[in-house]
PDB file of C-alpha atoms in Angstrom:
ATOM      1  CA  MET A   1      19.684  10.150   2.542  1.00  0.00           C
ATOM      2  CA  LEU A   2      19.294  11.932  -0.757  1.00  0.00           C
ATOM      3  CA  PHE A   3      16.272  14.091   0.145  1.00  0.00           C
ATOM      4  CA  SER A   4      16.279  14.630   3.866  1.00  0.00           C
ATOM      5  CA  GLU A   5      12.980  16.569   3.980  1.00  0.00           C
ATOM      6  CA  LEU A   6      11.140  14.085   1.764  1.00  0.00           C
ATOM      7  CA  ASP A   7      12.775  11.167   3.565  1.00  0.00           C
ATOM      8  CA  GLU A   8      11.536  12.535   6.879  1.00  0.00           C
ATOM      9  CA  ARG A   9       8.009  12.982   5.506  1.00  0.00           C
ATOM     10  CA  LEU A  10       8.147   9.399   4.219  1.00  0.00           C
ATOM     11  CA  ARG A  11       9.308   8.162   7.612  1.00  0.00           C
ATOM     12  CA  LEU A  12       6.478  10.011   9.352  1.00  0.00           C
ATOM     13  CA  ALA A  13       3.908   8.753   6.838  1.00  0.00           C
ATOM     14  CA  ARG A  14       5.137   5.179   7.331  1.00  0.00           C
ATOM     15  CA  LEU A  15       4.920   5.668  11.101  1.00  0.00           C
ATOM     16  CA  ALA A  16       1.359   7.004  10.725  1.00  0.00           C
ATOM     17  CA  LEU A  17       0.502   3.957   8.606  1.00  0.00           C
ATOM     18  CA  ASP A  18       1.947   1.649  11.252  1.00  0.00           C
ATOM     19  CA  ARG A  19      -0.094   3.411  13.958  1.00  0.00           C
ATOM     20  CA  ALA A  20      -3.297   3.794  11.946  1.00  0.00           C
ATOM     21  CA  THR A  21      -6.705   2.786  13.205  1.00  0.00           C
ATOM     22  CA  THR A  22      -9.449   1.065  11.241  1.00  0.00           C
ATOM     23  CA  GLU A  23     -10.900   4.519  10.566  1.00  0.00           C
ATOM     24  CA  THR A  24      -7.650   6.113   9.353  1.00  0.00           C
ATOM     25  CA  ILE A  25      -5.813   3.267   7.595  1.00  0.00           C
ATOM     26  CA  ILE A  26      -7.163   3.993   4.112  1.00  0.00           C
ATOM     27  CA  GLU A  27      -6.264   7.680   4.217  1.00  0.00           C
ATOM     28  CA  CYS A  28      -2.839   6.889   5.710  1.00  0.00           C
ATOM     29  CA  CYS A  29      -2.223   4.436   2.846  1.00  0.00           C
ATOM     30  CA  ARG A  30      -3.199   7.049   0.263  1.00  0.00           C
ATOM     31  CA  GLN A  31      -0.918   9.674   1.800  1.00  0.00           C
ATOM     32  CA  TYR A  32       1.978   7.237   2.010  1.00  0.00           C
ATOM     33  CA  LEU A  33       1.474   6.209  -1.622  1.00  0.00           C
ATOM     34  CA  ALA A  34       1.447   9.844  -2.753  1.00  0.00           C
ATOM     35  CA  LEU A  35       4.713  10.520  -0.931  1.00  0.00           C
ATOM     36  CA  LEU A  36       6.278   7.371  -2.361  1.00  0.00           C
ATOM     37  CA  ASP A  37       5.310   8.490  -5.860  1.00  0.00           C
ATOM     38  CA  SER A  38       6.893  11.925  -5.250  1.00  0.00           C
ATOM     39  CA  HIS A  39      10.011  10.321  -3.824  1.00  0.00           C
ATOM     40  CA  ARG A  40      10.386   7.963  -6.763  1.00  0.00           C
ATOM     41  CA  SER A  41       9.893  10.813  -9.257  1.00  0.00           C
ATOM     42  CA  GLU A  42      12.646  12.794  -7.581  1.00  0.00           C
ATOM     43  CA  LEU A  43      14.939   9.768  -7.526  1.00  0.00           C
ATOM     44  CA  LEU A  44      14.435   9.230 -11.244  1.00  0.00           C
ATOM     45  CA  LYS A  45      15.576  12.823 -11.912  1.00  0.00           C
ATOM     46  CA  LEU A  46      18.779  12.467  -9.904  1.00  0.00           C
ATOM     47  CA  PRO A  47      21.089  11.002 -12.555  1.00  0.00           C
ATOM     48  CA  LEU A  48      20.562  14.124 -14.646  1.00  0.00           C
ATOM     49  CA  THR A  49      21.113  16.570 -11.787  1.00  0.00           C
ATOM     50  CA  MET A  50      24.093  14.821 -10.174  1.00  0.00           C
ATOM     51  CA  GLU A  51      26.283  14.538 -13.283  1.00  0.00           C
ATOM     52  CA  LEU A  52      25.702  10.797 -13.412  1.00  0.00           C
ATOM     53  CA  ASN A  53      24.619  10.635 -17.028  1.00  0.00           C
ATOM     54  CA  SER A  54      27.294   8.732 -18.921  1.00  0.00           C
ATOM     55  CA  ARG A  55      26.888  10.954 -22.005  1.00  0.00           C
ATOM     56  CA  ASN A  56      28.028  14.087 -20.195  1.00  0.00           C
ATOM     57  CA  LYS A  57      31.432  14.928 -18.830  1.00  0.00           C
ATOM     58  CA  SER A  58      31.405  14.773 -15.051  1.00  0.00           C
ATOM     59  CA  SER A  59      33.613  16.364 -12.429  1.00  0.00           C
ATOM     60  CA  LEU A  60      33.054  13.289 -10.242  1.00  0.00           C
ATOM     61  CA  GLN A  61      35.460  10.375 -10.082  1.00  0.00           C
ATOM     62  CA  PRO A  62      34.302   7.154 -11.806  1.00  0.00           C
ATOM     63  CA  GLN A  63      34.048   5.359  -8.441  1.00  0.00           C
ATOM     64  CA  GLU A  64      31.872   8.194  -7.056  1.00  0.00           C
ATOM     65  CA  ILE A  65      29.602   7.995 -10.089  1.00  0.00           C
ATOM     66  CA  LYS A  66      29.275   4.238  -9.709  1.00  0.00           C
ATOM     67  CA  SER A  67      28.572   4.537  -5.982  1.00  0.00           C
ATOM     68  CA  ASN A  68      25.968   7.282  -6.480  1.00  0.00           C
ATOM     69  CA  ARG A  69      24.244   5.346  -9.251  1.00  0.00           C
ATOM     70  CA  LYS A  70      24.087   2.281  -7.040  1.00  0.00           C
ATOM     71  CA  ALA A  71      22.630   4.293  -4.134  1.00  0.00           C
ATOM     72  CA  ILE A  72      19.996   5.821  -6.418  1.00  0.00           C
ATOM     73  CA  ARG A  73      19.123   2.433  -7.940  1.00  0.00           C
ATOM     74  CA  THR A  74      18.778   0.901  -4.461  1.00  0.00           C
ATOM     75  CA  ALA A  75      16.566   3.778  -3.319  1.00  0.00           C
ATOM     76  CA  ILE A  76      14.366   3.431  -6.421  1.00  0.00           C
ATOM     77  CA  GLU A  77      14.021  -0.318  -5.847  1.00  0.00           C
ATOM     78  CA  HIS A  78      13.099   0.228  -2.197  1.00  0.00           C
ATOM     79  CA  SER A  79      10.608   2.948  -3.112  1.00  0.00           C
ATOM     80  CA  THR A  80       9.047   0.723  -5.785  1.00  0.00           C
ATOM     81  CA  HIS A  81       8.812  -2.215  -3.378  1.00  0.00           C
ATOM     82  CA  GLU A  82       7.145  -0.028  -0.722  1.00  0.00           C
ATOM     83  CA  ARG A  83       4.810   1.429  -3.356  1.00  0.00           C
ATOM     84  CA  ASN A  84       3.731  -2.045  -4.455  1.00  0.00           C
ATOM     85  CA  ARG A  85       3.261  -3.212  -0.859  1.00  0.00           C
ATOM     86  CA  ALA A  86       1.227  -0.170   0.189  1.00  0.00           C
ATOM     87  CA  GLY A  87      -0.780  -0.272  -3.046  1.00  0.00           C
ATOM     88  CA  ALA A  88      -1.682  -3.916  -2.479  1.00  0.00           C
ATOM     89  CA  LEU A  89      -2.655  -3.127   1.099  1.00  0.00           C
ATOM     90  CA  LEU A  90      -4.917  -0.289  -0.011  1.00  0.00           C
ATOM     91  CA  LEU A  91      -6.538  -2.488  -2.663  1.00  0.00           C
ATOM     92  CA  SER A  92      -7.200  -5.184  -0.075  1.00  0.00           C
ATOM     93  CA  PHE A  93      -9.266  -2.639   1.853  1.00  0.00           C
ATOM     94  CA  THR A  94     -11.033  -0.919  -1.028  1.00  0.00           C
ATOM     95  CA  ALA A  95     -11.466  -3.330  -3.951  1.00  0.00           C
ATOM     96  CA  VAL A  96     -13.541  -6.171  -2.525  1.00  0.00           C
ATOM     97  CA  SER A  97     -15.980  -8.088  -4.717  1.00  0.00           C
ATOM     98  CA  GLY A  98     -19.039  -9.924  -3.458  1.00  0.00           C
ATOM     99  CA  TYR A  99     -17.184 -13.239  -3.767  1.00  0.00           C
ATOM    100  CA  GLU A 100     -14.205 -11.884  -1.835  1.00  0.00           C
ATOM    101  CA  ALA A 101     -16.543 -10.490   0.800  1.00  0.00           C
ATOM    102  CA  ALA A 102     -18.162 -13.903   1.280  1.00  0.00           C
ATOM    103  CA  ALA A 103     -14.713 -15.511   1.505  1.00  0.00           C
ATOM    104  CA  THR A 104     -13.599 -12.966   4.116  1.00  0.00           C
ATOM    105  CA  LEU A 105     -16.795 -13.446   6.124  1.00  0.00           C
ATOM    106  CA  ASN A 106     -16.209 -17.213   6.058  1.00  0.00           C
ATOM    107  CA  ARG A 107     -12.518 -17.017   6.927  1.00  0.00           C
ATOM    108  CA  LEU A 108     -13.222 -14.780   9.903  1.00  0.00           C
ATOM    109  CA  LYS A 109     -16.448 -16.596  10.874  1.00  0.00           C
ATOM    110  CA  TYR A 110     -18.534 -13.415  10.749  1.00  0.00           C
ATOM    111  CA  ASN A 111     -21.506 -13.685  13.150  1.00  0.00           C
ATOM    112  CA  GLY A 112     -20.294 -17.178  14.022  1.00  0.00           C
ATOM    113  CA  HIS A 113     -20.820 -18.624  10.533  1.00  0.00           C
ATOM    114  CA  ASP A 114     -18.414 -19.928   7.922  1.00  0.00           C
ATOM    115  CA  THR A 115     -20.907 -20.809   5.192  1.00  0.00           C
ATOM    116  CA  TRP A 116     -21.479 -17.349   3.665  1.00  0.00           C
ATOM    117  CA  GLU A 117     -22.081 -17.390  -0.078  1.00  0.00           C
ATOM    118  CA  LEU A 118     -22.889 -14.881  -2.762  1.00  0.00           C
ATOM    119  CA  ARG A 119     -26.353 -15.286  -4.252  1.00  0.00           C
ATOM    120  CA  ALA A 120     -28.468 -13.217  -6.611  1.00  0.00           C
ATOM    121  CA  GLY A 121     -30.314 -11.733  -3.639  1.00  0.00           C
ATOM    122  CA  GLY A 122     -27.191 -10.862  -1.680  1.00  0.00           C
ATOM    123  CA  VAL A 123     -24.759 -12.643   0.582  1.00  0.00           C
ATOM    124  CA  ARG A 124     -26.230 -15.184   2.934  1.00  0.00           C
ATOM    125  CA  TRP A 125     -25.611 -18.176   5.124  1.00  0.00           C
ATOM    126  CA  GLY A 126     -28.194 -20.856   5.619  1.00  0.00           C
ATOM    127  CA  ALA A 127     -31.410 -21.160   3.651  1.00  0.00           C
ATOM    128  CA  GLY A 128     -33.585 -18.537   5.334  1.00  0.00           C
ATOM    129  CA  ALA A 129     -34.212 -14.967   4.261  1.00  0.00           C
ATOM    130  CA  ASP A 130     -33.276 -13.728   7.751  1.00  0.00           C
ATOM    131  CA  GLU A 131     -29.672 -14.805   7.214  1.00  0.00           C
ATOM    132  CA  ARG A 132     -29.094 -12.529   4.244  1.00  0.00           C
ATOM    133  CA  MET A 133     -27.430  -9.166   3.713  1.00  0.00           C
ATOM    134  CA  THR A 134     -26.994  -7.030   0.625  1.00  0.00           C
ATOM    135  CA  VAL A 135     -23.775  -7.356  -1.331  1.00  0.00           C
ATOM    136  CA  ARG A 136     -22.932  -3.789  -0.387  1.00  0.00           C
ATOM    137  CA  ALA A 137     -23.386  -4.524   3.333  1.00  0.00           C
ATOM    138  CA  ALA A 138     -21.282  -7.680   2.981  1.00  0.00           C
ATOM    139  CA  VAL A 139     -18.503  -5.753   1.221  1.00  0.00           C
ATOM    140  CA  GLU A 140     -18.574  -3.041   3.914  1.00  0.00           C
ATOM    141  CA  ALA A 141     -18.442  -5.675   6.651  1.00  0.00           C
ATOM    142  CA  ALA A 142     -15.602  -7.507   4.912  1.00  0.00           C
ATOM    143  CA  THR A 143     -13.520  -4.358   4.386  1.00  0.00           C
ATOM    144  CA  LEU A 144     -13.980  -3.409   8.042  1.00  0.00           C
ATOM    145  CA  LEU A 145     -12.997  -6.926   9.106  1.00  0.00           C
ATOM    146  CA  ARG A 146      -9.914  -6.785   6.884  1.00  0.00           C
ATOM    147  CA  ARG A 147      -8.878  -3.430   8.357  1.00  0.00           C
ATOM    148  CA  GLU A 148      -9.412  -4.731  11.897  1.00  0.00           C
ATOM    149  CA  GLU A 149      -7.411  -7.850  11.091  1.00  0.00           C
ATOM    150  CA  TYR A 150      -4.519  -5.764   9.711  1.00  0.00           C
ATOM    151  CA  ILE A 151      -4.537  -3.336  12.653  1.00  0.00           C
ATOM    152  CA  GLY A 152      -5.007  -6.128  15.225  1.00  0.00           C
TER     153      GLY A 152
END
């Protein structure tokens, strides 16, 4: 690969993400995203450092330039795709609204119920006050359930 040390760190970060627990998944996602950002930044600098800029004279053969450009473009596309995937995963664990929390609780039948709904007083199922939780508690429960579902 183009950056063997960074590529190895990316591989290890991806492995850590794949082996993460519900407690470590968010931090593993953040670390992986940071490495992907570094990797992409380095890839974007390559055309200037490898004599691939079409405005400058190059000692490389035209076929080598074309091949190197293609490899860099492919690596950037892969890095961008991974960045988008990991970013969406992280958001699914950290950016949960009250409505999304109720939907997650319903989908996963939290506490055996699939009629959770967001109300002014919190998230509840049924008509009684005993079946209610704060929005914050519902969001925390939903994010934990989402992490468990992903890890599972």
